[in-house]
CSV table of C-alpha atoms and ligand atoms in Angstrom, one decimal:
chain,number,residue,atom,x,y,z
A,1,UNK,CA,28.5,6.2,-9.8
A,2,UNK,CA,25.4,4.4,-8.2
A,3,UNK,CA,25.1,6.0,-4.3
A,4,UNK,CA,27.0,8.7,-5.4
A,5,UNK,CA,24.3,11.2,-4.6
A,6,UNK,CA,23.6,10.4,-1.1
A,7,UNK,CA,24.5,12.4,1.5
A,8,UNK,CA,24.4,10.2,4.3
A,9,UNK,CA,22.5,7.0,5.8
A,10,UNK,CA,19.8,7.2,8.0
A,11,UNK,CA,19.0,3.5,7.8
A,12,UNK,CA,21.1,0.8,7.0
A,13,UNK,CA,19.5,-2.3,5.1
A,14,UNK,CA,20.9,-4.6,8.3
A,15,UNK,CA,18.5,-2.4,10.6
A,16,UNK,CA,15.7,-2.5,8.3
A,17,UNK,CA,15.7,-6.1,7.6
A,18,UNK,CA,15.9,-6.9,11.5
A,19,UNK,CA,13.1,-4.5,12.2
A,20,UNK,CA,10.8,-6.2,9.4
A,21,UNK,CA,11.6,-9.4,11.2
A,22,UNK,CA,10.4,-7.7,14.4
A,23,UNK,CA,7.5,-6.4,12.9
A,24,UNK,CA,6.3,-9.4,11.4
A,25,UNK,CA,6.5,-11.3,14.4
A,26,UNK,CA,4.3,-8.9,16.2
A,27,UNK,CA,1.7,-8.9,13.2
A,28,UNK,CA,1.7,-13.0,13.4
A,29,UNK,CA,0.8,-12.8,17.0
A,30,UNK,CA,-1.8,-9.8,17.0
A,31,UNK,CA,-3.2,-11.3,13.6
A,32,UNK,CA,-3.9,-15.1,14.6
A,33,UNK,CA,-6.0,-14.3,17.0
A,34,UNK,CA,-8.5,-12.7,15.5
A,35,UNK,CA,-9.8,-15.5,13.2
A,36,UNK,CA,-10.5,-13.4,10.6
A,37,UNK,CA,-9.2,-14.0,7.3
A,38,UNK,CA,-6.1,-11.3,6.1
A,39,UNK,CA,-5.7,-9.3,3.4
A,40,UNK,CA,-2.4,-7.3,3.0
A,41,UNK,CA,-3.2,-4.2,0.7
A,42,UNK,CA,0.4,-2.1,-0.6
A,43,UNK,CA,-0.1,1.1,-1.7
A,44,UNK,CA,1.9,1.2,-4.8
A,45,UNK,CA,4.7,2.3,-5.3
A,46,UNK,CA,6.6,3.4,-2.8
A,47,UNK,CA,6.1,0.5,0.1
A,48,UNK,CA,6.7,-2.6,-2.5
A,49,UNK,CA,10.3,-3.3,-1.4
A,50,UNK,CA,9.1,-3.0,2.3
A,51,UNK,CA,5.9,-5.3,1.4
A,52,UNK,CA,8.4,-8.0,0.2
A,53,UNK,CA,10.8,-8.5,3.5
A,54,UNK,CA,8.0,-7.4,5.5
A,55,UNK,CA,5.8,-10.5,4.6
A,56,UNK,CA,8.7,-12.8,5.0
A,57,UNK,CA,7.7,-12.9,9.1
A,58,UNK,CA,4.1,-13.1,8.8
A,59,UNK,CA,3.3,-16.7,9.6
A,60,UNK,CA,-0.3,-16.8,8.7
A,61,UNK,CA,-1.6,-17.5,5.3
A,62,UNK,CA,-3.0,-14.3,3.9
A,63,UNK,CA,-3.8,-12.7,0.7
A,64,UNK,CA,-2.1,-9.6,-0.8
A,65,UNK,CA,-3.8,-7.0,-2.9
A,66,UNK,CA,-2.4,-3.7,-4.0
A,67,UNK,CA,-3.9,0.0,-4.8
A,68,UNK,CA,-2.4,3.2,-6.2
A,69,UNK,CA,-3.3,6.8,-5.7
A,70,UNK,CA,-2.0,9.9,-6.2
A,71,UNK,CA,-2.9,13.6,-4.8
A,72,UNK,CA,-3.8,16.3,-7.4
A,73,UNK,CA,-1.3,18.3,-7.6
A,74,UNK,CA,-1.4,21.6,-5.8
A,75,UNK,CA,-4.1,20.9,-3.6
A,76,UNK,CA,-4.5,20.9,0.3
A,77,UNK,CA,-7.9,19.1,0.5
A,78,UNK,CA,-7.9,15.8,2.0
A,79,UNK,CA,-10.4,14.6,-0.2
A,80,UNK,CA,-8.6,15.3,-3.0
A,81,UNK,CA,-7.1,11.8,-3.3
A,82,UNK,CA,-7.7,9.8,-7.0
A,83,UNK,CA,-7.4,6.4,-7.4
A,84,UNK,CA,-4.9,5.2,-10.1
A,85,UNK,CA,-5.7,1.8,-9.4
A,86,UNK,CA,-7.9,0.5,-7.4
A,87,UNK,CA,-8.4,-3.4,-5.5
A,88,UNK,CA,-9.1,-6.5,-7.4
A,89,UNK,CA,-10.5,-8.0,-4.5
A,90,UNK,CA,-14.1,-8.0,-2.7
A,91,UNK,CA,-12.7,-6.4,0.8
A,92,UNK,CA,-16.2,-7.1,3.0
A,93,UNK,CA,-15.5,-8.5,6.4
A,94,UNK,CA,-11.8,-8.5,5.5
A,95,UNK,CA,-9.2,-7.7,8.0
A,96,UNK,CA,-7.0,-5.8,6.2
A,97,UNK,CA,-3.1,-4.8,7.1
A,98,UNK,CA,-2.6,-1.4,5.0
A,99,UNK,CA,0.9,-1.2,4.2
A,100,UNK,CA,2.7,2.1,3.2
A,101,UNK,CA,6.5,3.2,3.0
A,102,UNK,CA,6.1,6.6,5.2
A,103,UNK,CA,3.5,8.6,6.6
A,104,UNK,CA,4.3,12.0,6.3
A,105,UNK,CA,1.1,14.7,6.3
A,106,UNK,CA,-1.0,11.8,6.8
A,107,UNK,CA,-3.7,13.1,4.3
A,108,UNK,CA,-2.7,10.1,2.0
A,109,UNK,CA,-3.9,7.5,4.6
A,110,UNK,CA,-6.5,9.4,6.3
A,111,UNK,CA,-8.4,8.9,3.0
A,112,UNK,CA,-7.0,5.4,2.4
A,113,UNK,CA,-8.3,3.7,5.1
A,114,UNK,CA,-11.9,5.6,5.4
A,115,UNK,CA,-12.3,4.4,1.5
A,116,UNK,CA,-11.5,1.0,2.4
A,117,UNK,CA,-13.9,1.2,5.4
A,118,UNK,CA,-16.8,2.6,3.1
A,119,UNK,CA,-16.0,-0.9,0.7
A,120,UNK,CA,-16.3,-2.9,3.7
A,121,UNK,CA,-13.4,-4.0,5.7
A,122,UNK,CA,-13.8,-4.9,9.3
A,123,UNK,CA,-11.0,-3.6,10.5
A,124,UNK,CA,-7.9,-1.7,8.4
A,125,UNK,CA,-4.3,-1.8,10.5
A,126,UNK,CA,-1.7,0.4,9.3
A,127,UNK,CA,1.8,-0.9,9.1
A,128,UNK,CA,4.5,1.7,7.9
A,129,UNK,CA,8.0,1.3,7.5
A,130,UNK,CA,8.9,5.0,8.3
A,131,UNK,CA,7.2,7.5,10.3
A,132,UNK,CA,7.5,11.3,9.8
A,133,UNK,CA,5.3,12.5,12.5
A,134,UNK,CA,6.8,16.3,12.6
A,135,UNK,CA,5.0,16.7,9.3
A,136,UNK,CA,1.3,15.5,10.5
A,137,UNK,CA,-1.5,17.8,9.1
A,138,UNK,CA,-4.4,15.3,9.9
A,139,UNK,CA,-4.9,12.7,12.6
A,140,UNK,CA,-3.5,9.4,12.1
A,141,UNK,CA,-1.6,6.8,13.4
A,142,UNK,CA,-0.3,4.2,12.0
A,143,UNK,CA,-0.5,0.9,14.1
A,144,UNK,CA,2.7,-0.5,13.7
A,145,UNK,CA,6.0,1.4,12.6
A,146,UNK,CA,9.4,0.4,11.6
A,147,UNK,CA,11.2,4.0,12.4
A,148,UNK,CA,10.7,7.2,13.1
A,149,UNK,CA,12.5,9.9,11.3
A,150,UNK,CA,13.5,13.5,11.1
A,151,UNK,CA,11.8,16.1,9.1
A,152,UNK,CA,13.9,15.5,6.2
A,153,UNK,CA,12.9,14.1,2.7
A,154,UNK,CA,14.7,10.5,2.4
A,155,UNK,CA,14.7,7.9,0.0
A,156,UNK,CA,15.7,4.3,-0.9
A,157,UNK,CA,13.7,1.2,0.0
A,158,UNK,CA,10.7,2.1,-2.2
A,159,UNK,CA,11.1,5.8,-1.9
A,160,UNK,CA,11.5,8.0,-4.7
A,161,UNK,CA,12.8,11.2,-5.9
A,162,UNK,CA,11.9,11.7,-9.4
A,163,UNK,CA,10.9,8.1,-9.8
A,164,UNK,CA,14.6,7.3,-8.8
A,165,UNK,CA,16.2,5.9,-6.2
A,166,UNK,CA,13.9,3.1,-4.8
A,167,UNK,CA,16.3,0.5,-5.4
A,168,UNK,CA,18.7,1.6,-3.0
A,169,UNK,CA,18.5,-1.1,-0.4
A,170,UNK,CA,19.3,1.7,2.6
A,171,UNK,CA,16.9,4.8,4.0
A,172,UNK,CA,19.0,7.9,3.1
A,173,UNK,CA,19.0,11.7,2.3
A,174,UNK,CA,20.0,13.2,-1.3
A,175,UNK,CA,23.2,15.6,-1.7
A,176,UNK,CA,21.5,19.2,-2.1
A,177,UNK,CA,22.8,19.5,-5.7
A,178,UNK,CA,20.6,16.4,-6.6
A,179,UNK,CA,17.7,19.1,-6.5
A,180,UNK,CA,19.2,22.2,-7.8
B,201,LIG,P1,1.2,11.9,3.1
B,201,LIG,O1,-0.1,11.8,2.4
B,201,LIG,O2,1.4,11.2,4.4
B,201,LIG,O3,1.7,13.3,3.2
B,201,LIG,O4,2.3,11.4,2.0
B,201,LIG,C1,2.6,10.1,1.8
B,201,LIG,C2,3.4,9.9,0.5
B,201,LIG,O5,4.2,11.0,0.3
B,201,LIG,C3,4.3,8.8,0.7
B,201,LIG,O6,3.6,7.6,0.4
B,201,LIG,C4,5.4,9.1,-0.2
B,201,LIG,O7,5.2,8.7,-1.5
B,201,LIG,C5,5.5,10.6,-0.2
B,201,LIG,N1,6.5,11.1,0.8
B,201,LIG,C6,6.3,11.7,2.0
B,201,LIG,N2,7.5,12.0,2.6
B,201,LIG,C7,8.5,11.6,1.8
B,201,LIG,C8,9.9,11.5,1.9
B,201,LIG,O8,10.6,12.0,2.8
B,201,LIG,N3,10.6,10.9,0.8
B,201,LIG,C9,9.9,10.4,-0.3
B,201,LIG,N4,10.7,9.9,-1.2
B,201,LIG,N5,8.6,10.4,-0.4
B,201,LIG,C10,7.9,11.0,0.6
């Protein structure tokens, strides 16, 4: 049965959709005053669910765009991010809010944010939902996180194993025979 798979819950949906509220009351705040006009930029797929509640609590008017990458496979260089699909939008002199479901090496970010720089942007934030910092290979904050958690791989709310499981409305971790 759906759910059957998961081992436990890290996050309920309750907690995440209070947090996103949180969040998006600190966002309105730090974002009005800088006068600048907003772009929200997802990075596909993963931080779509997040993106949705997320943007719920920002009071401001904004614009959303969204981008998708992907690391080649089997490679540890942190330039060795493609893009899969890049903005529609002109980003130059943008304020941009870079949203992503978890930041976990860091690599995938690192490289975001210094392309979207090199198009323009004055000034990329970072808003994640989770944070894995026990796994950081490069230096890289994001500025505003909903959780922390443990070195474990999770999924649900836009994160994937396989493609699966990013409908599950929960952060959770996979029963070990889901792998074998
Ligand atoms: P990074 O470049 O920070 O190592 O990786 C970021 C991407 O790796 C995330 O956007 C996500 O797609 C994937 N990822 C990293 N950790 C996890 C995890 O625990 N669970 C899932 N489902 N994906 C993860």
């Amino acid at each position: 049965m759906f759910g059957d798979e998961i081992l436990k819950v890290l996050i309920t949906e309750e907690e995440i959709e209070k947090r996103c509220a949180e969040l998006g009351e600190q966002l309105t705040k730090d974002y009005a005053s800088s006068g600048n006009k907003l772009l929200v930029v997802a990075l596909l797929r993963g931080s779509v669910p997040f993106l949705a509640e997320l943007i719920k609590y920002i009071k401001l008017p904004l614009e959303m765009d969204f981008m998708d990458v992907s690391s080649y496979a089997g490679t540890e260089s942190v330039g060795d991010v493609k893009i899969v699909k890049d903005l529609d939008t002109s980003i130059k002199g943008l304020d941009i809010l870079l949203v992503e479901d978890i930041v976990d090496t860091g690599r995938t970010l690192h490289v975001v944010k210094r392309m979207l720089y090199g198009k323009g942007a004055e000034r990329v934030r970072i808003v994640t939902l989770l944070d894995k910092p026990e796994r950081r290979e490069v230096e890289i904050n994001a500025d505003y996180i909903g959780f922390t958690v443990p070195n474990e791989f999770v999924v649900g709310y836009g994160l994937d194993y396989n493609q699966k499981y990013r409908n599950l409305p929960f952060i959770g971790v996979l029963k070990p025979e889901v792998y074998e």
